[in-house]
């Protein structure tokens, strides 16, 4: 009899143990349960993006009281829509969305609203008929970045310019703003011509391929306006392979200003790098903390940013970059 009881007890304990071990252990912060955040990330297309993901993972750690469910959409909006629907099914507390492109979010955000889950946008923006479909947004002023780059070119490069324009993925806010700055300057500068324009989707290999194509076609150019650092890295490789000196024979304008690119600014390879800061984790966390306290965060928060040339950049700044 005693033996049967003991066997039963052991069996019950084993069953309990295996049921618990199915789930990841959830450390409880002092205040209670972890806040669950579903984060739909664009992908891993650039150094900027990787820095951004790391910043989010660090900010939303279990030690800080969060469980972050990260979904990498591999640059596909359909995958982001599926991820959001999964977050809704899982009943997360908050959805954080870094949108690929601006259009096409109305339906899925209505679903999130019906489920009562606040949606916070980070990095790029969206174009929805009803802005109450998202709680707030934090990111960069991409048009301002484009204007900064174009103004620098107007001041520092010759009046007659043959421009190669490597665009980010079409329809993303980063592309729209940075292309917009260049387009506005083209309207003011009769001596500027765009000899080549194509999307390289913020990807290094595509930037390289596009510039290689130019050499195959024999297109001449003076400046490459690359809408992010990784495409600029690809362009630099293609220029070098063709026997040209980037920064001397061809000026390179870039965006993001990650540490690897800033080293190229220091040595004169990149002429201008306009900063775009990806360290949004603590910013998004501060927003969620406000919401938890019942406060209303500002609808739009722009990050302060600057730009770098070899004249203004120091080794110290490069060493302090977190991305
Ligand atoms: O510039 C680029 C990344 O949306 C600001 O996306 C972001 C851009 C960034 O892939 O490197």
PDB file of N, CA and C in Angstrom, residues 145-223:
ATOM      1  N   UNK A 145      17.127  64.271 -42.872  1.00  0.00           N
ATOM      2  CA  UNK A 145      18.416  63.643 -43.198  1.00  0.00           C
ATOM      3  C   UNK A 145      18.757  63.884 -44.672  1.00  0.00           C
ATOM      4  N   UNK A 146      17.773  63.689 -45.545  1.00  0.00           N
ATOM      5  CA  UNK A 146      17.988  63.911 -46.979  1.00  0.00           C
ATOM      6  C   UNK A 146      18.335  65.368 -47.266  1.00  0.00           C
ATOM      7  N   UNK A 147      17.631  66.285 -46.606  1.00  0.00           N
ATOM      8  CA  UNK A 147      17.903  67.712 -46.806  1.00  0.00           C
ATOM      9  C   UNK A 147      19.313  68.075 -46.327  1.00  0.00           C
ATOM     10  N   UNK A 148      19.723  67.474 -45.214  1.00  0.00           N
ATOM     11  CA  UNK A 148      21.071  67.737 -44.673  1.00  0.00           C
ATOM     12  C   UNK A 148      22.126  67.305 -45.691  1.00  0.00           C
ATOM     13  N   UNK A 149      21.927  66.108 -46.246  1.00  0.00           N
ATOM     14  CA  UNK A 149      22.900  65.588 -47.217  1.00  0.00           C
ATOM     15  C   UNK A 149      22.951  66.486 -48.450  1.00  0.00           C
ATOM     16  N   UNK A 150      21.772  66.853 -48.954  1.00  0.00           N
ATOM     17  CA  UNK A 150      21.728  67.660 -50.182  1.00  0.00           C
ATOM     18  C   UNK A 150      22.349  69.044 -49.940  1.00  0.00           C
ATOM     19  N   UNK A 151      22.073  69.638 -48.784  1.00  0.00           N
ATOM     20  CA  UNK A 151      22.636  70.968 -48.490  1.00  0.00           C
ATOM     21  C   UNK A 151      24.158  70.895 -48.413  1.00  0.00           C
ATOM     22  N   UNK A 152      24.664  69.799 -47.831  1.00  0.00           N
ATOM     23  CA  UNK A 152      26.127  69.643 -47.744  1.00  0.00           C
ATOM     24  C   UNK A 152      26.723  69.518 -49.148  1.00  0.00           C
ATOM     25  N   UNK A 153      26.054  68.768 -50.002  1.00  0.00           N
ATOM     26  CA  UNK A 153      26.545  68.606 -51.381  1.00  0.00           C
ATOM     27  C   UNK A 153      26.553  69.958 -52.099  1.00  0.00           C
ATOM     28  N   UNK A 154      25.506  70.736 -51.878  1.00  0.00           N
ATOM     29  CA  UNK A 154      25.422  72.055 -52.541  1.00  0.00           C
ATOM     30  C   UNK A 154      26.584  72.948 -52.114  1.00  0.00           C
ATOM     31  N   UNK A 155      26.950  72.836 -50.852  1.00  0.00           N
ATOM     32  CA  UNK A 155      28.029  73.696 -50.348  1.00  0.00           C
ATOM     33  C   UNK A 155      29.422  73.190 -50.680  1.00  0.00           C
ATOM     34  N   UNK A 156      29.579  71.873 -50.743  1.00  0.00           N
ATOM     35  CA  UNK A 156      30.936  71.325 -50.790  1.00  0.00           C
ATOM     36  C   UNK A 156      31.354  70.645 -52.085  1.00  0.00           C
ATOM     37  N   UNK A 157      30.422  70.391 -52.973  1.00  0.00           N
ATOM     38  CA  UNK A 157      30.792  69.709 -54.221  1.00  0.00           C
ATOM     39  C   UNK A 157      30.632  70.685 -55.394  1.00  0.00           C
ATOM     40  N   UNK A 158      31.272  70.388 -56.525  1.00  0.00           N
ATOM     41  CA  UNK A 158      31.164  71.295 -57.682  1.00  0.00           C
ATOM     42  C   UNK A 158      29.712  71.479 -58.151  1.00  0.00           C
ATOM     43  N   UNK A 159      29.452  72.563 -58.872  1.00  0.00           N
ATOM     44  CA  UNK A 159      28.080  72.852 -59.319  1.00  0.00           C
ATOM     45  C   UNK A 159      27.569  71.845 -60.339  1.00  0.00           C
ATOM     46  N   UNK A 160      28.502  71.311 -61.123  1.00  0.00           N
ATOM     47  CA  UNK A 160      28.081  70.316 -62.107  1.00  0.00           C
ATOM     48  C   UNK A 160      28.373  68.921 -61.572  1.00  0.00           C
ATOM     49  N   UNK A 161      27.311  68.168 -61.393  1.00  0.00           N
ATOM     50  CA  UNK A 161      27.471  66.859 -60.750  1.00  0.00           C
ATOM     51  C   UNK A 161      26.691  65.795 -61.487  1.00  0.00           C
ATOM     52  N   UNK A 162      27.371  64.663 -61.731  1.00  0.00           N
ATOM     53  CA  UNK A 162      26.666  63.492 -62.257  1.00  0.00           C
ATOM     54  C   UNK A 162      26.469  62.536 -61.069  1.00  0.00           C
ATOM     55  N   UNK A 163      25.211  62.339 -60.731  1.00  0.00           N
ATOM     56  CA  UNK A 163      24.892  61.651 -59.470  1.00  0.00           C
ATOM     57  C   UNK A 163      24.387  60.226 -59.716  1.00  0.00           C
ATOM     58  N   UNK A 164      24.937  59.294 -58.933  1.00  0.00           N
ATOM     59  CA  UNK A 164      24.399  57.930 -58.882  1.00  0.00           C
ATOM     60  C   UNK A 164      23.597  57.827 -57.590  1.00  0.00           C
ATOM     61  N   UNK A 165      22.342  57.438 -57.735  1.00  0.00           N
ATOM     62  CA  UNK A 165      21.450  57.405 -56.574  1.00  0.00           C
ATOM     63  C   UNK A 165      21.066  55.960 -56.234  1.00  0.00           C
ATOM     64  N   UNK A 166      21.644  55.445 -55.145  1.00  0.00           N
ATOM     65  CA  UNK A 166      21.306  54.088 -54.683  1.00  0.00           C
ATOM     66  C   UNK A 166      20.228  54.227 -53.620  1.00  0.00           C
ATOM     67  N   UNK A 167      19.040  53.740 -53.938  1.00  0.00           N
ATOM     68  CA  UNK A 167      17.897  53.937 -53.041  1.00  0.00           C
ATOM     69  C   UNK A 167      17.691  52.754 -52.080  1.00  0.00           C
ATOM     70  N   UNK A 168      17.078  53.054 -50.979  1.00  0.00           N
ATOM     71  CA  UNK A 168      16.665  51.996 -50.052  1.00  0.00           C
ATOM     72  C   UNK A 168      15.428  51.316 -50.604  1.00  0.00           C
ATOM     73  N   UNK A 169      14.820  50.388 -49.833  1.00  0.00           N
ATOM     74  CA  UNK A 169      13.654  49.729 -50.435  1.00  0.00           C
ATOM     75  C   UNK A 169      12.500  50.708 -50.608  1.00  0.00           C
ATOM     76  N   UNK A 170      11.978  50.677 -51.827  1.00  0.00           N
ATOM     77  CA  UNK A 170      10.997  51.674 -52.252  1.00  0.00           C
ATOM     78  C   UNK A 170       9.742  51.592 -51.385  1.00  0.00           C
ATOM     79  N   UNK A 171       9.303  52.772 -50.932  1.00  0.00           N
ATOM     80  CA  UNK A 171       8.083  52.825 -50.128  1.00  0.00           C
ATOM     81  C   UNK A 171       8.344  52.822 -48.630  1.00  0.00           C
ATOM     82  N   UNK A 172       9.618  52.651 -48.231  1.00  0.00           N
ATOM     83  CA  UNK A 172       9.948  52.755 -46.806  1.00  0.00           C
ATOM     84  C   UNK A 172      10.177  54.226 -46.492  1.00  0.00           C
ATOM     85  N   UNK A 173       9.847  54.643 -45.273  1.00  0.00           N
ATOM     86  CA  UNK A 173      10.016  56.057 -44.923  1.00  0.00           C
ATOM     87  C   UNK A 173      11.455  56.523 -45.105  1.00  0.00           C
ATOM     88  N   UNK A 174      12.411  55.644 -44.796  1.00  0.00           N
ATOM     89  CA  UNK A 174      13.816  56.036 -44.913  1.00  0.00           C
ATOM     90  C   UNK A 174      14.147  56.355 -46.377  1.00  0.00           C
ATOM     91  N   UNK A 175      13.620  55.546 -47.283  1.00  0.00           N
ATOM     92  CA  UNK A 175      13.837  55.823 -48.712  1.00  0.00           C
ATOM     93  C   UNK A 175      13.096  57.094 -49.131  1.00  0.00           C
ATOM     94  N   UNK A 176      11.844  57.212 -48.747  1.00  0.00           N
ATOM     95  CA  UNK A 176      11.030  58.350 -49.199  1.00  0.00           C
ATOM     96  C   UNK A 176      11.678  59.666 -48.746  1.00  0.00           C
ATOM     97  N   UNK A 177      12.090  59.734 -47.492  1.00  0.00           N
ATOM     98  CA  UNK A 177      12.671  60.974 -46.963  1.00  0.00           C
ATOM     99  C   UNK A 177      14.019  61.307 -47.582  1.00  0.00           C
ATOM    100  N   UNK A 178      14.886  60.295 -47.669  1.00  0.00           N
ATOM    101  CA  UNK A 178      16.237  60.553 -48.195  1.00  0.00           C
ATOM    102  C   UNK A 178      16.193  60.853 -49.696  1.00  0.00           C
ATOM    103  N   UNK A 179      15.340  60.140 -50.431  1.00  0.00           N
ATOM    104  CA  UNK A 179      15.184  60.450 -51.860  1.00  0.00           C
ATOM    105  C   UNK A 179      14.562  61.838 -52.012  1.00  0.00           C
ATOM    106  N   UNK A 180      13.631  62.171 -51.123  1.00  0.00           N
ATOM    107  CA  UNK A 180      12.944  63.465 -51.193  1.00  0.00           C
ATOM    108  C   UNK A 180      13.905  64.632 -51.054  1.00  0.00           C
ATOM    109  N   UNK A 181      14.872  64.510 -50.169  1.00  0.00           N
ATOM    110  CA  UNK A 181      15.866  65.575 -49.978  1.00  0.00           C
ATOM    111  C   UNK A 181      16.689  65.791 -51.237  1.00  0.00           C
ATOM    112  N   UNK A 182      17.097  64.700 -51.863  1.00  0.00           N
ATOM    113  CA  UNK A 182      17.887  64.814 -53.097  1.00  0.00           C
ATOM    114  C   UNK A 182      17.036  65.397 -54.218  1.00  0.00           C
ATOM    115  N   UNK A 183      15.809  64.911 -54.357  1.00  0.00           N
ATOM    116  CA  UNK A 183      14.929  65.390 -55.432  1.00  0.00           C
ATOM    117  C   UNK A 183      14.676  66.893 -55.320  1.00  0.00           C
ATOM    118  N   UNK A 184      14.484  67.365 -54.088  1.00  0.00           N
ATOM    119  CA  UNK A 184      14.240  68.804 -53.899  1.00  0.00           C
ATOM    120  C   UNK A 184      15.460  69.611 -54.345  1.00  0.00           C
ATOM    121  N   UNK A 185      16.648  69.122 -54.019  1.00  0.00           N
ATOM    122  CA  UNK A 185      17.869  69.840 -54.405  1.00  0.00           C
ATOM    123  C   UNK A 185      18.055  69.811 -55.924  1.00  0.00           C
ATOM    124  N   UNK A 186      17.658  68.715 -56.562  1.00  0.00           N
ATOM    125  CA  UNK A 186      17.766  68.630 -58.032  1.00  0.00           C
ATOM    126  C   UNK A 186      16.936  69.730 -58.688  1.00  0.00           C
ATOM    127  N   UNK A 187      15.834  70.059 -58.062  1.00  0.00           N
ATOM    128  CA  UNK A 187      14.988  71.141 -58.574  1.00  0.00           C
ATOM    129  C   UNK A 187      15.659  72.503 -58.472  1.00  0.00           C
ATOM    130  N   UNK A 188      16.600  72.646 -57.551  1.00  0.00           N
ATOM    131  CA  UNK A 188      17.294  73.936 -57.366  1.00  0.00           C
ATOM    132  C   UNK A 188      18.603  74.011 -58.124  1.00  0.00           C
ATOM    133  N   UNK A 189      19.150  72.847 -58.499  1.00  0.00           N
ATOM    134  CA  UNK A 189      20.509  72.809 -59.059  1.00  0.00           C
ATOM    135  C   UNK A 189      20.492  72.420 -60.534  1.00  0.00           C
ATOM    136  N   UNK A 190      20.529  73.394 -61.419  1.00  0.00           N
ATOM    137  CA  UNK A 190      20.471  73.073 -62.851  1.00  0.00           C
ATOM    138  C   UNK A 190      21.670  72.234 -63.320  1.00  0.00           C
ATOM    139  N   UNK A 191      22.785  72.291 -62.593  1.00  0.00           N
ATOM    140  CA  UNK A 191      23.981  71.546 -63.018  1.00  0.00           C
ATOM    141  C   UNK A 191      24.008  70.102 -62.527  1.00  0.00           C
ATOM    142  N   UNK A 192      22.993  69.701 -61.762  1.00  0.00           N
ATOM    143  CA  UNK A 192      22.989  68.318 -61.244  1.00  0.00           C
ATOM    144  C   UNK A 192      22.159  67.411 -62.143  1.00  0.00           C
ATOM    145  N   UNK A 193      22.722  66.232 -62.472  1.00  0.00           N
ATOM    146  CA  UNK A 193      21.904  65.237 -63.186  1.00  0.00           C
ATOM    147  C   UNK A 193      22.058  63.879 -62.522  1.00  0.00           C
ATOM    148  N   UNK A 194      20.950  63.166 -62.450  1.00  0.00           N
ATOM    149  CA  UNK A 194      21.016  61.805 -61.939  1.00  0.00           C
ATOM    150  C   UNK A 194      21.272  60.903 -63.145  1.00  0.00           C
ATOM    151  N   UNK A 195      22.452  60.301 -63.174  1.00  0.00           N
ATOM    152  CA  UNK A 195      22.793  59.453 -64.333  1.00  0.00           C
ATOM    153  C   UNK A 195      22.339  58.014 -64.117  1.00  0.00           C
ATOM    154  N   UNK A 196      22.060  57.686 -62.860  1.00  0.00           N
ATOM    155  CA  UNK A 196      21.599  56.323 -62.556  1.00  0.00           C
ATOM    156  C   UNK A 196      20.862  56.343 -61.229  1.00  0.00           C
ATOM    157  N   UNK A 197      19.712  55.653 -61.185  1.00  0.00           N
ATOM    158  CA  UNK A 197      18.938  55.583 -59.945  1.00  0.00           C
ATOM    159  C   UNK A 197      18.278  54.212 -59.865  1.00  0.00           C
ATOM    160  N   UNK A 198      18.507  53.493 -58.772  1.00  0.00           N
ATOM    161  CA  UNK A 198      17.878  52.168 -58.618  1.00  0.00           C
ATOM    162  C   UNK A 198      17.867  51.774 -57.151  1.00  0.00           C
ATOM    163  N   UNK A 199      16.884  50.961 -56.755  1.00  0.00           N
ATOM    164  CA  UNK A 199      16.861  50.507 -55.364  1.00  0.00           C
ATOM    165  C   UNK A 199      17.861  49.389 -55.096  1.00  0.00           C
ATOM    166  N   UNK A 200      18.635  49.552 -54.043  1.00  0.00           N
ATOM    167  CA  UNK A 200      19.546  48.488 -53.596  1.00  0.00           C
ATOM    168  C   UNK A 200      19.056  47.908 -52.278  1.00  0.00           C
ATOM    169  N   UNK A 201      17.841  48.324 -51.882  1.00  0.00           N
ATOM    170  CA  UNK A 201      17.157  47.742 -50.706  1.00  0.00           C
ATOM    171  C   UNK A 201      17.966  47.774 -49.405  1.00  0.00           C
ATOM    172  N   UNK A 202      18.873  48.724 -49.280  1.00  0.00           N
ATOM    173  CA  UNK A 202      19.692  48.890 -48.060  1.00  0.00           C
ATOM    174  C   UNK A 202      20.697  47.748 -47.875  1.00  0.00           C
ATOM    175  N   UNK A 203      20.899  46.934 -48.925  1.00  0.00           N
ATOM    176  CA  UNK A 203      21.728  45.724 -48.799  1.00  0.00           C
ATOM    177  C   UNK A 203      23.081  45.919 -49.492  1.00  0.00           C
ATOM    178  N   UNK A 204      24.139  45.526 -48.787  1.00  0.00           N
ATOM    179  CA  UNK A 204      25.501  45.733 -49.291  1.00  0.00           C
ATOM    180  C   UNK A 204      25.738  45.092 -50.665  1.00  0.00           C
ATOM    181  N   UNK A 205      25.383  43.815 -50.808  1.00  0.00           N
ATOM    182  CA  UNK A 205      25.653  43.109 -52.066  1.00  0.00           C
ATOM    183  C   UNK A 205      24.931  43.790 -53.227  1.00  0.00           C
ATOM    184  N   UNK A 206      23.729  44.315 -52.964  1.00  0.00           N
ATOM    185  CA  UNK A 206      22.987  44.980 -54.048  1.00  0.00           C
ATOM    186  C   UNK A 206      23.645  46.293 -54.421  1.00  0.00           C
ATOM    187  N   UNK A 207      24.135  47.030 -53.420  1.00  0.00           N
ATOM    188  CA  UNK A 207      24.855  48.279 -53.704  1.00  0.00           C
ATOM    189  C   UNK A 207      26.053  48.012 -54.605  1.00  0.00           C
ATOM    190  N   UNK A 208      26.761  46.953 -54.284  1.00  0.00           N
ATOM    191  CA  UNK A 208      27.947  46.593 -55.071  1.00  0.00           C
ATOM    192  C   UNK A 208      27.554  46.231 -56.507  1.00  0.00           C
ATOM    193  N   UNK A 209      26.532  45.387 -56.640  1.00  0.00           N
ATOM    194  CA  UNK A 209      26.088  44.970 -57.985  1.00  0.00           C
ATOM    195  C   UNK A 209      25.675  46.162 -58.843  1.00  0.00           C
ATOM    196  N   UNK A 210      24.954  47.103 -58.243  1.00  0.00           N
ATOM    197  CA  UNK A 210      24.471  48.259 -59.011  1.00  0.00           C
ATOM    198  C   UNK A 210      25.640  49.087 -59.536  1.00  0.00           C
ATOM    199  N   UNK A 211      26.658  49.272 -58.702  1.00  0.00           N
ATOM    200  CA  UNK A 211      27.802  50.075 -59.159  1.00  0.00           C
ATOM    201  C   UNK A 211      28.613  49.295 -60.197  1.00  0.00           C
ATOM    202  N   UNK A 212      28.695  48.006 -60.035  1.00  0.00           N
ATOM    203  CA  UNK A 212      29.392  47.192 -61.051  1.00  0.00           C
ATOM    204  C   UNK A 212      28.698  47.330 -62.405  1.00  0.00           C
ATOM    205  N   UNK A 213      27.355  47.344 -62.350  1.00  0.00           N
ATOM    206  CA  UNK A 213      26.561  47.516 -63.579  1.00  0.00           C
ATOM    207  C   UNK A 213      26.939  48.805 -64.303  1.00  0.00           C
ATOM    208  N   UNK A 214      27.179  49.851 -63.521  1.00  0.00           N
ATOM    209  CA  UNK A 214      27.529  51.148 -64.116  1.00  0.00           C
ATOM    210  C   UNK A 214      28.804  51.051 -64.933  1.00  0.00           C
ATOM    211  N   UNK A 215      29.766  50.295 -64.387  1.00  0.00           N
ATOM    212  CA  UNK A 215      31.027  50.162 -65.114  1.00  0.00           C
ATOM    213  C   UNK A 215      30.824  49.361 -66.401  1.00  0.00           C
ATOM    214  N   UNK A 216      29.955  48.350 -66.301  1.00  0.00           N
ATOM    215  CA  UNK A 216      29.668  47.552 -67.511  1.00  0.00           C
ATOM    216  C   UNK A 216      29.051  48.429 -68.597  1.00  0.00           C
ATOM    217  N   UNK A 217      28.189  49.381 -68.151  1.00  0.00           N
ATOM    218  CA  UNK A 217      27.511  50.252 -69.129  1.00  0.00           C
ATOM    219  C   UNK A 217      28.346  51.463 -69.530  1.00  0.00           C
ATOM    220  N   UNK A 218      29.468  51.657 -68.860  1.00  0.00           N
ATOM    221  CA  UNK A 218      30.329  52.811 -69.168  1.00  0.00           C
ATOM    222  C   UNK A 218      29.742  54.148 -68.746  1.00  0.00           C
ATOM    223  N   UNK A 219      28.865  54.154 -67.732  1.00  0.00           N
ATOM    224  CA  UNK A 219      28.272  55.413 -67.256  1.00  0.00           C
ATOM    225  C   UNK A 219      29.292  56.177 -66.391  1.00  0.00           C
ATOM    226  N   UNK A 220      29.499  57.444 -66.702  1.00  0.00           N
ATOM    227  CA  UNK A 220      30.415  58.259 -65.899  1.00  0.00           C
ATOM    228  C   UNK A 220      29.672  58.934 -64.750  1.00  0.00           C
ATOM    229  N   UNK A 221      30.334  59.128 -63.604  1.00  0.00           N
ATOM    230  CA  UNK A 221      29.669  59.792 -62.467  1.00  0.00           C
ATOM    231  C   UNK A 221      30.687  60.409 -61.511  1.00  0.00           C
ATOM    232  N   UNK A 222      30.203  61.387 -60.734  1.00  0.00           N
ATOM    233  CA  UNK A 222      31.083  62.094 -59.802  1.00  0.00           C
ATOM    234  C   UNK A 222      30.795  61.775 -58.349  1.00  0.00           C
ATOM    235  N   UNK A 223      29.530  61.421 -58.066  1.00  0.00           N
ATOM    236  CA  UNK A 223      29.141  61.211 -56.677  1.00  0.00           C
ATOM    237  C   UNK A 223      28.140  60.070 -56.567  1.00  0.00           C
TER     238      UNK A 223
END
